[in-house]
Amino acid sequence: MANILHIDTSPRGERSISRSLSYEFITSWKDTHVGDIVTYRDLGHSPVPHVDESWIAAAFTPPDARTPQLNEAIKLSDSLIDELLAADRYIFGVPMYNLNIPSTFKAYIDQIVRVGRTFAADENGFKGLVDSSKKVLIITSRGGAFSPGTPFAAYDYQEPYLRAILGFIGLIDVTFIHAENLNTGDDEREKSLVAAKEAIAEAVANW
């Protein structure tokens, strides 16, 4: 039995492609892994706050030296990190916004990437503290084509950033499914969605 953390990041509802595809994956997964527990977080509709000065002060103050105000400032971050660490696998639905990720997801990442909790720093550099055997599946939706070999591949700051920041905290087993060309005509859109759904079915079988 596995504990899966499922996160959607799009502010859209029923019109969201990333939501519909992540839902398709998790629904199929639960059908074949009946005992698994899924924790769902909707960052698109219930965003977490951005890091502020109190948060920074709390993050760099030893727990036994924090004031009640600093404990309150870091409380949500602690909860989000506990939730992250409790999960065995991760499924993220992430649309591409302006060549990168939505600000809702960036705010979440800033809450969970924390020295002493998800990464360590010393004279030898940085080390991720999250179990590197845990698997991550990221389903993206993109208006154009940005995968390697396409003319606009150099503009993809979404997958490289997510691979880098997740690897920074220890999550190195990351798989991407890209639904691309969603704004380039009905034929290309349909072709991409069919390919994404086929990749989702394969991920359900082999992830």
XYZ file of C-alpha atoms in Angstrom:
207
model
C 0.000 0.000 0.000
C 1.403 3.369 -1.045
C 0.667 6.938 -0.007
C 0.365 9.174 -3.076
C 0.439 12.976 -2.994
C -1.617 14.354 -5.885
C -1.285 18.078 -6.576
C -3.057 20.203 -9.191
C -1.724 23.684 -9.895
C -4.027 25.128 -12.565
C -6.515 27.840 -11.504
C -8.905 26.549 -14.134
C -11.686 24.119 -13.276
C -13.305 21.809 -15.822
C -11.476 23.528 -18.711
C -8.072 22.566 -17.313
C -6.232 19.970 -19.385
C -3.595 19.305 -16.739
C -6.331 18.682 -14.164
C -8.260 16.314 -16.396
C -5.139 14.324 -17.257
C -3.872 14.079 -13.682
C -7.389 13.007 -12.650
C -7.416 10.366 -15.392
C -4.133 8.986 -14.098
C -5.118 8.931 -10.428
C -8.547 7.407 -11.174
C -6.994 4.603 -13.238
C -4.292 4.124 -10.627
C -6.819 3.704 -7.792
C -8.765 1.180 -9.875
C -5.704 -1.080 -10.026
C -4.147 -0.192 -6.635
C -7.187 -0.347 -4.404
C -5.354 -0.107 -1.081
C -3.337 3.010 -1.925
C -4.061 6.251 -0.089
C -4.263 9.484 -2.101
C -3.747 12.882 -0.487
C -5.014 15.653 -2.742
C -3.926 19.299 -2.704
C -5.443 21.874 -5.056
C -2.961 24.733 -5.325
C -4.829 26.315 -8.221
C -7.959 26.933 -6.163
C -6.408 26.987 -2.673
C -2.919 28.505 -3.093
C -0.389 28.620 -0.301
C 1.132 31.996 0.654
C 4.441 33.228 -0.673
C 7.467 33.219 1.598
C 7.759 36.440 3.611
C 10.235 37.959 6.072
C 8.802 36.168 9.111
C 9.004 32.842 7.287
C 12.667 33.428 6.449
C 13.467 34.394 10.031
C 11.749 31.252 11.322
C 13.398 28.949 8.772
C 16.865 30.089 9.833
C 16.193 30.100 13.581
C 16.719 26.851 15.551
C 13.327 25.414 16.598
C 14.104 25.750 20.312
C 14.907 29.451 19.852
C 11.807 30.471 17.901
C 9.250 32.827 19.365
C 5.542 31.904 19.189
C 5.263 34.322 16.259
C 8.048 32.561 14.366
C 6.512 29.156 15.078
C 3.257 30.412 13.603
C 5.070 31.818 10.553
C 6.621 28.431 9.745
C 3.651 26.257 10.769
C 2.200 25.788 7.277
C 5.618 25.013 5.798
C 6.147 22.321 8.442
C 2.762 20.824 7.616
C 3.415 20.827 3.866
C 6.835 19.236 4.348
C 5.407 16.566 6.669
C 2.812 15.806 3.986
C 5.506 15.616 1.311
C 7.745 13.319 3.345
C 4.840 11.031 4.280
C 4.103 10.306 0.613
C 5.709 7.450 -1.295
C 4.885 8.783 -4.765
C 3.887 12.092 -6.304
C 1.638 13.079 -9.181
C 1.606 16.753 -10.218
C -0.616 18.413 -12.830
C 1.240 21.487 -14.092
C 0.285 23.792 -16.980
C 3.007 25.828 -18.650
C 2.667 29.548 -17.950
C 5.045 31.933 -19.717
C 7.522 29.131 -20.443
C 7.603 27.982 -16.800
C 5.317 26.866 -13.963
C 2.337 28.694 -12.391
C 3.184 30.993 -9.489
C 0.917 28.845 -7.302
C 3.309 25.922 -7.720
C 6.378 28.114 -7.214
C 4.938 29.353 -3.912
C 4.445 25.749 -2.836
C 7.988 24.812 -3.845
C 9.374 27.727 -1.831
C 7.444 26.439 1.187
C 8.839 22.889 0.976
C 12.446 23.499 -0.120
C 13.890 24.234 3.304
C 17.335 23.769 4.781
C 17.369 21.178 7.530
C 14.055 19.680 6.402
C 14.300 18.751 2.723
C 17.935 19.585 2.007
C 21.153 19.967 3.960
C 24.004 22.397 3.385
C 27.562 22.135 4.658
C 31.138 22.777 3.547
C 30.766 20.014 0.962
C 27.735 21.561 -0.696
C 24.075 20.530 -0.768
C 22.357 17.211 -0.171
C 18.706 16.325 -0.697
C 17.009 14.821 2.342
C 13.968 13.310 0.612
C 14.227 9.581 -0.152
C 15.636 9.367 -3.686
C 13.775 6.105 -4.397
C 10.426 7.906 -4.410
C 8.841 8.400 -7.829
C 7.412 11.599 -9.314
C 5.065 11.844 -12.302
C 4.463 15.308 -13.744
C 1.752 15.848 -16.355
C 2.016 19.169 -18.154
C -0.194 21.040 -20.594
C 1.395 23.391 -23.149
C -0.013 25.602 -25.861
C 2.905 24.886 -28.198
C 5.655 22.287 -28.574
C 8.747 22.646 -26.394
C 10.091 19.090 -26.148
C 13.668 18.284 -27.244
C 14.023 18.452 -31.015
C 11.294 21.060 -31.512
C 12.141 24.610 -32.676
C 11.197 26.113 -29.300
C 12.884 23.556 -27.048
C 15.293 26.208 -25.743
C 12.332 28.119 -24.314
C 11.323 25.278 -22.007
C 12.061 26.491 -18.482
C 9.399 24.231 -17.018
C 10.799 20.696 -17.161
C 14.459 21.686 -16.561
C 13.507 23.767 -13.525
C 11.310 21.070 -12.012
C 13.961 18.399 -12.558
C 16.566 20.652 -10.940
C 14.549 21.726 -7.879
C 13.114 18.276 -7.205
C 16.569 16.749 -7.606
C 17.896 19.368 -5.210
C 15.756 17.903 -2.414
C 16.461 14.308 -3.445
C 13.672 13.439 -5.873
C 15.567 12.242 -8.931
C 13.161 9.613 -10.329
C 10.974 12.051 -12.275
C 8.828 11.197 -15.307
C 7.141 13.801 -17.511
C 4.101 13.430 -19.737
C 3.638 16.527 -21.911
C 0.341 17.384 -23.587
C 1.661 19.857 -26.182
C 0.369 21.817 -29.180
C -2.933 22.459 -27.420
C -3.316 25.855 -29.124
C -2.095 24.953 -32.623
C -5.280 23.617 -34.167
C -7.801 20.870 -33.500
C -5.879 18.106 -35.261
C -2.617 18.729 -33.400
C -4.484 19.185 -30.131
C -6.340 15.897 -30.492
C -3.195 14.055 -31.540
C -1.353 15.343 -28.483
C -4.167 14.434 -26.088
C -4.364 10.917 -27.483
C -0.597 10.517 -27.052
C -0.757 11.872 -23.496
C -3.565 9.489 -22.563
C -1.621 6.563 -24.022
C 1.397 7.612 -21.945
C -0.827 7.828 -18.866
C -2.120 4.294 -19.431
C 1.460 3.075 -19.757
C 2.451 4.929 -16.579
C -0.422 3.342 -14.670
C 0.826 -0.065 -15.760
C 4.518 0.525 -15.089
C 5.016 3.416 -12.655
